[in-house]
PDB file of C-alpha atoms in Angstrom:
ATOM      1  CA  ASN A   1       4.589 -19.239   5.596  1.00 79.00           C
ATOM      2  CA  ALA A   2       5.005 -16.240   7.842  1.00 84.00           C
ATOM      3  CA  GLY A   3       4.540 -13.828   4.760  1.00 94.00           C
ATOM      4  CA  VAL A   4       6.229 -10.378   5.454  1.00 97.00           C
ATOM      5  CA  THR A   5       7.526  -9.798   8.868  1.00 97.00           C
ATOM      6  CA  GLN A   6       8.765  -6.520  10.343  1.00 98.00           C
ATOM      7  CA  THR A   7      10.591  -5.692  13.599  1.00 97.00           C
ATOM      8  CA  PRO A   8      10.297  -3.857  15.765  1.00 97.00           C
ATOM      9  CA  LYS A   9       6.519  -3.040  16.161  1.00 97.00           C
ATOM     10  CA  PHE A  10       7.145   0.232  17.903  1.00 97.00           C
ATOM     11  CA  GLN A  11      10.229   2.478  18.357  1.00 97.00           C
ATOM     12  CA  VAL A  12      10.920   5.757  19.942  1.00 97.00           C
ATOM     13  CA  LEU A  13      14.001   7.697  18.968  1.00 97.00           C
ATOM     14  CA  LYS A  14      15.627  10.928  19.745  1.00 97.00           C
ATOM     15  CA  THR A  15      16.574  13.337  17.016  1.00 98.00           C
ATOM     16  CA  GLY A  16      19.900  12.352  15.496  1.00 97.00           C
ATOM     17  CA  GLN A  17      19.872   8.691  16.518  1.00 97.00           C
ATOM     18  CA  SER A  18      20.165   6.066  13.912  1.00 96.00           C
ATOM     19  CA  MET A  19      18.415   2.739  13.612  1.00 96.00           C
ATOM     20  CA  THR A  20      17.467  -0.081  11.208  1.00 98.00           C
ATOM     21  CA  LEU A  21      13.952  -1.284  10.592  1.00 98.00           C
ATOM     22  CA  GLN A  22      13.964  -5.024   9.710  1.00 98.00           C
ATOM     23  CA  CYS A  23      11.952  -6.708   7.008  1.00 98.00           C
ATOM     24  CA  ALA A  24      11.868 -10.292   5.808  1.00 98.00           C
ATOM     25  CA  GLN A  25       9.775 -12.340   3.643  1.00 97.00           C
ATOM     26  CA  ASP A  26       9.607 -16.141   3.102  1.00 95.00           C
ATOM     27  CA  MET A  27       7.758 -16.211  -0.272  1.00 94.00           C
ATOM     28  CA  ASN A  28      10.849 -16.068  -2.535  1.00 93.00           C
ATOM     29  CA  HIS A  29       9.621 -12.823  -3.856  1.00 94.00           C
ATOM     30  CA  GLU A  30      11.968 -10.800  -6.104  1.00 94.00           C
ATOM     31  CA  TYR A  31      10.318  -7.354  -5.543  1.00 95.00           C
ATOM     32  CA  MET A  32      10.433  -5.661  -1.952  1.00 96.00           C
ATOM     33  CA  SER A  33       9.472  -2.157  -1.101  1.00 97.00           C
ATOM     34  CA  TRP A  34       9.324   0.243   1.894  1.00 98.00           C
ATOM     35  CA  TYR A  35       6.418   2.636   2.294  1.00 98.00           C
ATOM     36  CA  ARG A  36       5.629   5.341   4.989  1.00 98.00           C
ATOM     37  CA  GLN A  37       2.113   6.036   5.981  1.00 97.00           C
ATOM     38  CA  ASP A  38       1.175   9.504   7.246  1.00 94.00           C
ATOM     39  CA  PRO A  39      -2.282  10.786   8.115  1.00 86.00           C
ATOM     40  CA  GLY A  40      -4.235  11.980   4.936  1.00 83.00           C
ATOM     41  CA  MET A  41      -1.431  11.059   2.653  1.00 83.00           C
ATOM     42  CA  GLY A  42      -1.918   7.483   1.983  1.00 89.00           C
ATOM     43  CA  LEU A  43       1.349   5.358   1.602  1.00 96.00           C
ATOM     44  CA  ARG A  44       4.321   6.815  -0.088  1.00 97.00           C
ATOM     45  CA  LEU A  45       7.199   4.795  -1.476  1.00 96.00           C
ATOM     46  CA  ILE A  46      10.514   5.311   0.039  1.00 97.00           C
ATOM     47  CA  HIS A  47      12.835   2.664  -1.699  1.00 97.00           C
ATOM     48  CA  TYR A  48      12.300  -0.452  -3.516  1.00 96.00           C
ATOM     49  CA  SER A  49      14.302  -3.466  -4.820  1.00 96.00           C
ATOM     50  CA  VAL A  50      13.919  -5.792  -7.909  1.00 93.00           C
ATOM     51  CA  GLY A  51      16.184  -8.305  -6.623  1.00 93.00           C
ATOM     52  CA  ALA A  52      19.146  -9.018  -4.532  1.00 93.00           C
ATOM     53  CA  GLY A  53      21.759  -6.389  -5.016  1.00 94.00           C
ATOM     54  CA  ILE A  54      19.448  -4.113  -6.833  1.00 94.00           C
ATOM     55  CA  THR A  55      17.714  -1.109  -5.096  1.00 95.00           C
ATOM     56  CA  ASP A  56      16.256   2.284  -6.340  1.00 94.00           C
ATOM     57  CA  GLN A  57      14.688   5.347  -4.892  1.00 95.00           C
ATOM     58  CA  GLY A  58      10.959   5.933  -4.580  1.00 94.00           C
ATOM     59  CA  GLU A  59       8.935   9.114  -4.054  1.00 93.00           C
ATOM     60  CA  VAL A  60      10.497  10.075  -0.620  1.00 96.00           C
ATOM     61  CA  PRO A  61      13.920   8.620  -0.217  1.00 97.00           C
ATOM     62  CA  ASN A  62      15.811  11.413   1.634  1.00 96.00           C
ATOM     63  CA  GLY A  63      17.067  10.351   5.071  1.00 96.00           C
ATOM     64  CA  TYR A  64      16.806   6.708   4.278  1.00 97.00           C
ATOM     65  CA  ASN A  65      19.164   3.995   3.086  1.00 97.00           C
ATOM     66  CA  VAL A  66      18.527   0.426   1.883  1.00 97.00           C
ATOM     67  CA  SER A  67      20.417  -2.596   0.863  1.00 96.00           C
ATOM     68  CA  ARG A  68      19.431  -6.092  -0.455  1.00 97.00           C
ATOM     69  CA  SER A  69      22.088  -8.694   0.148  1.00 96.00           C
ATOM     70  CA  THR A  70      19.632 -11.642   0.105  1.00 96.00           C
ATOM     71  CA  THR A  71      16.220 -12.240  -1.535  1.00 96.00           C
ATOM     72  CA  GLU A  72      14.591 -12.581   1.875  1.00 97.00           C
ATOM     73  CA  ASP A  73      15.790  -9.404   3.780  1.00 97.00           C
ATOM     74  CA  PHE A  74      15.364  -5.829   2.949  1.00 98.00           C
ATOM     75  CA  PRO A  75      16.338  -3.467   5.964  1.00 98.00           C
ATOM     76  CA  LEU A  76      15.618   0.243   5.989  1.00 98.00           C
ATOM     77  CA  ARG A  77      18.245   2.414   7.741  1.00 98.00           C
ATOM     78  CA  LEU A  78      17.562   5.815   9.205  1.00 97.00           C
ATOM     79  CA  LEU A  79      21.016   7.500   9.416  1.00 92.00           C
ATOM     80  CA  SER A  80      20.079  10.478  11.550  1.00 96.00           C
ATOM     81  CA  ALA A  81      16.473  10.512  12.630  1.00 97.00           C
ATOM     82  CA  ALA A  82      14.392  13.638  12.408  1.00 97.00           C
ATOM     83  CA  PRO A  83      10.851  14.421  13.763  1.00 97.00           C
ATOM     84  CA  SER A  84       9.733  14.508  10.279  1.00 96.00           C
ATOM     85  CA  GLN A  85      10.376  10.730  10.079  1.00 97.00           C
ATOM     86  CA  THR A  86       7.716  10.139  12.642  1.00 97.00           C
ATOM     87  CA  SER A  87       5.399   7.753  10.836  1.00 98.00           C
ATOM     88  CA  VAL A  88       4.185   4.204  10.299  1.00 98.00           C
ATOM     89  CA  TYR A  89       6.530   2.121   8.126  1.00 98.00           C
ATOM     90  CA  PHE A  90       5.421  -0.785   6.002  1.00 98.00           C
ATOM     91  CA  CYS A  91       7.532  -3.355   4.050  1.00 98.00           C
ATOM     92  CA  ALA A  92       6.000  -5.099   1.103  1.00 97.00           C
ATOM     93  CA  SER A  93       6.899  -7.768  -1.335  1.00 96.00           C
ATOM     94  CA  CYS A  94       5.709  -8.999  -4.717  1.00 93.00           C
ATOM     95  CA  GLY A  95       6.428 -12.028  -6.742  1.00 87.00           C
ATOM     96  CA  GLY A  96       6.243 -10.317 -10.203  1.00 81.00           C
ATOM     97  CA  ALA A  97       4.398 -11.598 -13.212  1.00 77.00           C
ATOM     98  CA  PRO A  98       2.003 -13.216 -13.468  1.00 74.00           C
ATOM     99  CA  TYR A  99       1.130 -12.403  -9.800  1.00 70.00           C
ATOM    100  CA  ASN A 100       0.542  -8.811  -9.153  1.00 80.00           C
ATOM    101  CA  GLU A 101      -0.232  -8.737  -5.541  1.00 89.00           C
ATOM    102  CA  GLN A 102       1.900  -6.867  -3.041  1.00 93.00           C
ATOM    103  CA  PHE A 103       1.982  -8.402   0.344  1.00 95.00           C
ATOM    104  CA  PHE A 104       2.350  -5.968   3.247  1.00 97.00           C
ATOM    105  CA  GLY A 105       3.935  -6.493   6.700  1.00 97.00           C
ATOM    106  CA  PRO A 106       2.282  -5.468   9.894  1.00 97.00           C
ATOM    107  CA  GLY A 107       4.163  -2.147  10.087  1.00 97.00           C
ATOM    108  CA  THR A 108       6.488  -0.309  12.423  1.00 98.00           C
ATOM    109  CA  ARG A 109       5.373   2.793  14.246  1.00 97.00           C
ATOM    110  CA  LEU A 110       8.234   5.038  14.664  1.00 98.00           C
ATOM    111  CA  THR A 111       8.203   8.248  16.802  1.00 97.00           C
ATOM    112  CA  VAL A 112      11.208  10.678  16.715  1.00 97.00           C
ATOM    113  CA  LEU A 113      11.392  13.129  19.574  1.00 97.00           C
TER     114      LEU A 113
ATOM    115  CA  GLY B   1       5.309  10.504 -12.087  1.00 85.00           C
ATOM    116  CA  GLU B   2       1.981   9.008 -11.331  1.00 91.00           C
ATOM    117  CA  ASN B   3      -0.643  10.804  -9.162  1.00 94.00           C
ATOM    118  CA  VAL B   4      -3.669   9.131  -7.586  1.00 97.00           C
ATOM    119  CA  GLU B   5      -6.525  11.124  -6.152  1.00 97.00           C
ATOM    120  CA  GLN B   6      -9.171   9.334  -4.004  1.00 97.00           C
ATOM    121  CA  HIS B   7     -12.592  10.530  -2.902  1.00 97.00           C
ATOM    122  CA  PRO B   8     -14.254  10.767  -0.495  1.00 97.00           C
ATOM    123  CA  SER B   9     -11.967  10.867   2.530  1.00 97.00           C
ATOM    124  CA  THR B  10     -14.667   9.682   4.713  1.00 97.00           C
ATOM    125  CA  LEU B  11     -17.755   7.718   4.042  1.00 98.00           C
ATOM    126  CA  SER B  12     -20.561   6.715   6.466  1.00 98.00           C
ATOM    127  CA  VAL B  13     -23.349   4.227   5.489  1.00 98.00           C
ATOM    128  CA  GLN B  14     -25.973   2.087   7.193  1.00 98.00           C
ATOM    129  CA  GLU B  15     -25.655  -1.644   7.192  1.00 98.00           C
ATOM    130  CA  GLY B  16     -27.021  -3.107   4.064  1.00 97.00           C
ATOM    131  CA  ASP B  17     -26.399   0.052   1.963  1.00 98.00           C
ATOM    132  CA  SER B  18     -23.897   0.222  -0.911  1.00 98.00           C
ATOM    133  CA  ALA B  19     -20.686   2.183  -0.720  1.00 98.00           C
ATOM    134  CA  VAL B  20     -18.635   3.676  -3.617  1.00 98.00           C
ATOM    135  CA  ILE B  21     -15.094   5.043  -3.564  1.00 98.00           C
ATOM    136  CA  LYS B  22     -13.662   6.722  -6.555  1.00 98.00           C
ATOM    137  CA  CYS B  23     -10.114   7.288  -7.775  1.00 98.00           C
ATOM    138  CA  THR B  24      -8.458   9.066 -10.729  1.00 98.00           C
ATOM    139  CA  TYR B  25      -4.903   8.621 -12.014  1.00 97.00           C
ATOM    140  CA  SER B  26      -2.736  10.739 -14.160  1.00 96.00           C
ATOM    141  CA  ASP B  27      -0.324   8.414 -16.053  1.00 94.00           C
ATOM    142  CA  SER B  28      -1.994   6.802 -18.982  1.00 93.00           C
ATOM    143  CA  ALA B  29       0.730   4.084 -18.981  1.00 92.00           C
ATOM    144  CA  SER B  30      -0.571   2.769 -15.707  1.00 93.00           C
ATOM    145  CA  ASN B  31      -1.984  -0.747 -16.174  1.00 92.00           C
ATOM    146  CA  TYR B  32      -2.768  -2.196 -12.791  1.00 93.00           C
ATOM    147  CA  PHE B  33      -5.199  -0.990 -10.064  1.00 96.00           C
ATOM    148  CA  PRO B  34      -5.382  -2.715  -6.728  1.00 96.00           C
ATOM    149  CA  TRP B  35      -7.619  -1.845  -3.750  1.00 98.00           C
ATOM    150  CA  TYR B  36      -6.488  -2.500  -0.307  1.00 98.00           C
ATOM    151  CA  LYS B  37      -8.373  -2.683   3.002  1.00 98.00           C
ATOM    152  CA  GLN B  38      -6.517  -1.659   6.104  1.00 97.00           C
ATOM    153  CA  GLU B  39      -7.924  -2.373   9.606  1.00 96.00           C
ATOM    154  CA  LEU B  40      -6.732  -0.679  12.564  1.00 93.00           C
ATOM    155  CA  GLY B  41      -3.092  -1.541  13.537  1.00 92.00           C
ATOM    156  CA  LYS B  42      -2.459  -3.773  10.670  1.00 95.00           C
ATOM    157  CA  GLY B  43      -0.959  -3.578   7.143  1.00 96.00           C
ATOM    158  CA  PRO B  44      -2.939  -3.093   4.007  1.00 97.00           C
ATOM    159  CA  GLN B  45      -4.470  -6.274   2.517  1.00 96.00           C
ATOM    160  CA  LEU B  46      -5.544  -6.613  -1.051  1.00 95.00           C
ATOM    161  CA  ILE B  47      -9.261  -7.121  -1.601  1.00 97.00           C
ATOM    162  CA  ILE B  48      -9.603  -6.844  -5.412  1.00 96.00           C
ATOM    163  CA  ASP B  49      -7.618  -5.625  -8.329  1.00 95.00           C
ATOM    164  CA  ILE B  50      -8.097  -4.881 -12.002  1.00 94.00           C
ATOM    165  CA  ARG B  51      -5.827  -4.776 -14.990  1.00 91.00           C
ATOM    166  CA  SER B  52      -6.252  -2.283 -17.785  1.00 87.00           C
ATOM    167  CA  ASN B  53      -7.458  -4.605 -20.336  1.00 86.00           C
ATOM    168  CA  VAL B  54     -10.602  -5.253 -18.285  1.00 85.00           C
ATOM    169  CA  GLY B  55     -13.432  -2.876 -17.675  1.00 91.00           C
ATOM    170  CA  GLU B  56     -15.004  -4.616 -14.608  1.00 95.00           C
ATOM    171  CA  LYS B  57     -14.339  -7.235 -12.153  1.00 94.00           C
ATOM    172  CA  LYS B  58     -16.539  -8.601  -9.362  1.00 96.00           C
ATOM    173  CA  ASP B  59     -15.851 -10.771  -6.309  1.00 94.00           C
ATOM    174  CA  GLN B  60     -18.921 -11.530  -4.150  1.00 96.00           C
ATOM    175  CA  ARG B  61     -20.075  -8.160  -2.735  1.00 97.00           C
ATOM    176  CA  ILE B  62     -17.050  -6.165  -4.055  1.00 98.00           C
ATOM    177  CA  ALA B  63     -16.704  -4.916  -7.597  1.00 98.00           C
ATOM    178  CA  VAL B  64     -14.299  -2.591  -9.311  1.00 98.00           C
ATOM    179  CA  THR B  65     -14.852  -0.731 -12.612  1.00 97.00           C
ATOM    180  CA  LEU B  66     -12.091   0.998 -14.746  1.00 96.00           C
ATOM    181  CA  ASN B  67     -12.583   3.738 -17.275  1.00 95.00           C
ATOM    182  CA  LYS B  68      -9.164   4.144 -19.201  1.00 94.00           C
ATOM    183  CA  THR B  69     -10.470   7.004 -21.269  1.00 94.00           C
ATOM    184  CA  ALA B  70     -11.457   9.169 -18.320  1.00 95.00           C
ATOM    185  CA  LYS B  71      -8.574   7.648 -16.214  1.00 96.00           C
ATOM    186  CA  HIS B  72     -10.568   6.760 -13.132  1.00 96.00           C
ATOM    187  CA  PHE B  73     -11.561   3.573 -11.392  1.00 97.00           C
ATOM    188  CA  SER B  74     -14.148   2.879  -8.610  1.00 98.00           C
ATOM    189  CA  LEU B  75     -14.718   0.439  -5.805  1.00 98.00           C
ATOM    190  CA  HIS B  76     -18.212  -0.551  -5.190  1.00 98.00           C
ATOM    191  CA  ILE B  77     -19.252  -2.596  -1.936  1.00 98.00           C
ATOM    192  CA  THR B  78     -22.827  -3.814  -1.779  1.00 98.00           C
ATOM    193  CA  GLU B  79     -24.854  -5.046   1.181  1.00 98.00           C
ATOM    194  CA  THR B  80     -22.337  -3.422   3.484  1.00 98.00           C
ATOM    195  CA  GLN B  81     -21.616  -4.976   6.850  1.00 97.00           C
ATOM    196  CA  PRO B  82     -20.175  -3.630  10.157  1.00 97.00           C
ATOM    197  CA  GLU B  83     -17.035  -5.689   9.457  1.00 97.00           C
ATOM    198  CA  ASP B  84     -16.529  -3.735   6.208  1.00 98.00           C
ATOM    199  CA  SER B  85     -15.561  -0.743   8.420  1.00 98.00           C
ATOM    200  CA  ALA B  86     -11.910   0.113   7.672  1.00 98.00           C
ATOM    201  CA  VAL B  87      -9.671   2.365   5.598  1.00 97.00           C
ATOM    202  CA  TYR B  88      -9.632   1.654   1.948  1.00 98.00           C
ATOM    203  CA  PHE B  89      -6.886   2.687  -0.467  1.00 98.00           C
ATOM    204  CA  CYS B  90      -6.726   2.672  -4.267  1.00 98.00           C
ATOM    205  CA  ALA B  91      -3.404   2.369  -5.981  1.00 97.00           C
ATOM    206  CA  ALA B  92      -1.869   2.383  -9.430  1.00 96.00           C
ATOM    207  CA  ARG B  93       1.036   0.784 -11.013  1.00 93.00           C
ATOM    208  CA  THR B  94       2.797   1.511 -14.279  1.00 87.00           C
ATOM    209  CA  GLY B  95       4.141  -1.182 -16.646  1.00 79.00           C
ATOM    210  CA  THR B  96       6.084  -3.989 -14.820  1.00 78.00           C
ATOM    211  CA  SER B  97       7.267  -1.867 -11.960  1.00 82.00           C
ATOM    212  CA  TYR B  98       6.004  -4.474  -9.552  1.00 83.00           C
ATOM    213  CA  GLY B  99       7.675  -2.834  -6.543  1.00 84.00           C
ATOM    214  CA  LYS B 100       6.144   0.460  -7.158  1.00 92.00           C
ATOM    215  CA  LEU B 101       2.620   1.287  -6.240  1.00 94.00           C
ATOM    216  CA  THR B 102       1.301   4.878  -6.190  1.00 96.00           C
ATOM    217  CA  PHE B 103      -1.427   5.181  -3.514  1.00 96.00           C
ATOM    218  CA  GLY B 104      -4.512   7.465  -3.111  1.00 97.00           C
ATOM    219  CA  GLN B 105      -5.052   9.340   0.292  1.00 96.00           C
ATOM    220  CA  GLY B 106      -7.481   6.621   1.684  1.00 97.00           C
ATOM    221  CA  THR B 107     -11.136   6.481   2.563  1.00 97.00           C
ATOM    222  CA  ILE B 108     -12.345   5.756   6.033  1.00 97.00           C
ATOM    223  CA  LEU B 109     -15.537   3.768   5.607  1.00 98.00           C
ATOM    224  CA  THR B 110     -17.956   3.396   8.586  1.00 98.00           C
ATOM    225  CA  VAL B 111     -20.885   0.982   8.514  1.00 98.00           C
ATOM    226  CA  HIS B 112     -23.335   1.669  11.100  1.00 97.00           C
ATOM    227  CA  PRO B 113     -25.431  -1.407  12.414  1.00 94.00           C
TER     228      PRO B 113
END
C-alpha cells in the first residue's frame, strides 16, 4: 500500500492564481481531511469528508473548496490564492471505528507571492 | 469548539534523560487523544494514543497519561535517544468525528548526544 499520497510536493503561485492540491489514499478509508501547518500554530483543519459525496468545513475553510467524488481522492482547491495561504498542507485519512489512527501524507509546501 | 494547549514549545535534554510534554484540552466530550511525531520534511506519524476510558498507556519507552477531571494529558519519553529529536504534537478528538483532530501547537524536542 502507498498509504496517503499528495501532489505536488512544492508549488509557487502568484496572488490570484488558482490550483488544486491532490490527495489520494489506497486504504479504503471513509474519512479524509485537509490540514494546514503554520509555524507555532500546529495543524489546523481546513475541510474534511466522512465519505464519498459528503464534506464539511473545519476550523479554517475560507478560500478553499473540496469535493469527494470517490473514496480514494480528496482534492483541495484554492480559488484565488493569497499570501496568507502560504503554508504546508497535509492530507490525512482514517478508517473510523474501531481504528482511530489518522494517517498523514508527506505534505505540499505552498508559497504564494 | 475544542481548544488544545501544549507546553513546552521547545525542550532540550541529554541523551538518556526523560522528556515530558503536557497538553490541556477544553471540551469534556473529547474522548481520544493521539500523539504524533513529525520529522523534518515529513508528515506527522502516530506514536501512541489513549482513549478516555483509560488512565495510562505504555509502549516501550513511550507512555501517555490522561487526567479527565483536570482535562490534561502528557507524553513521557524515557531513556531518550538522538533519534527521538523531532516535533511532537498532541491532539484531541470529540466523539466519533474521525476526520477531525484538534492539535496542540507542537513541541520541538532536541536530544543531545
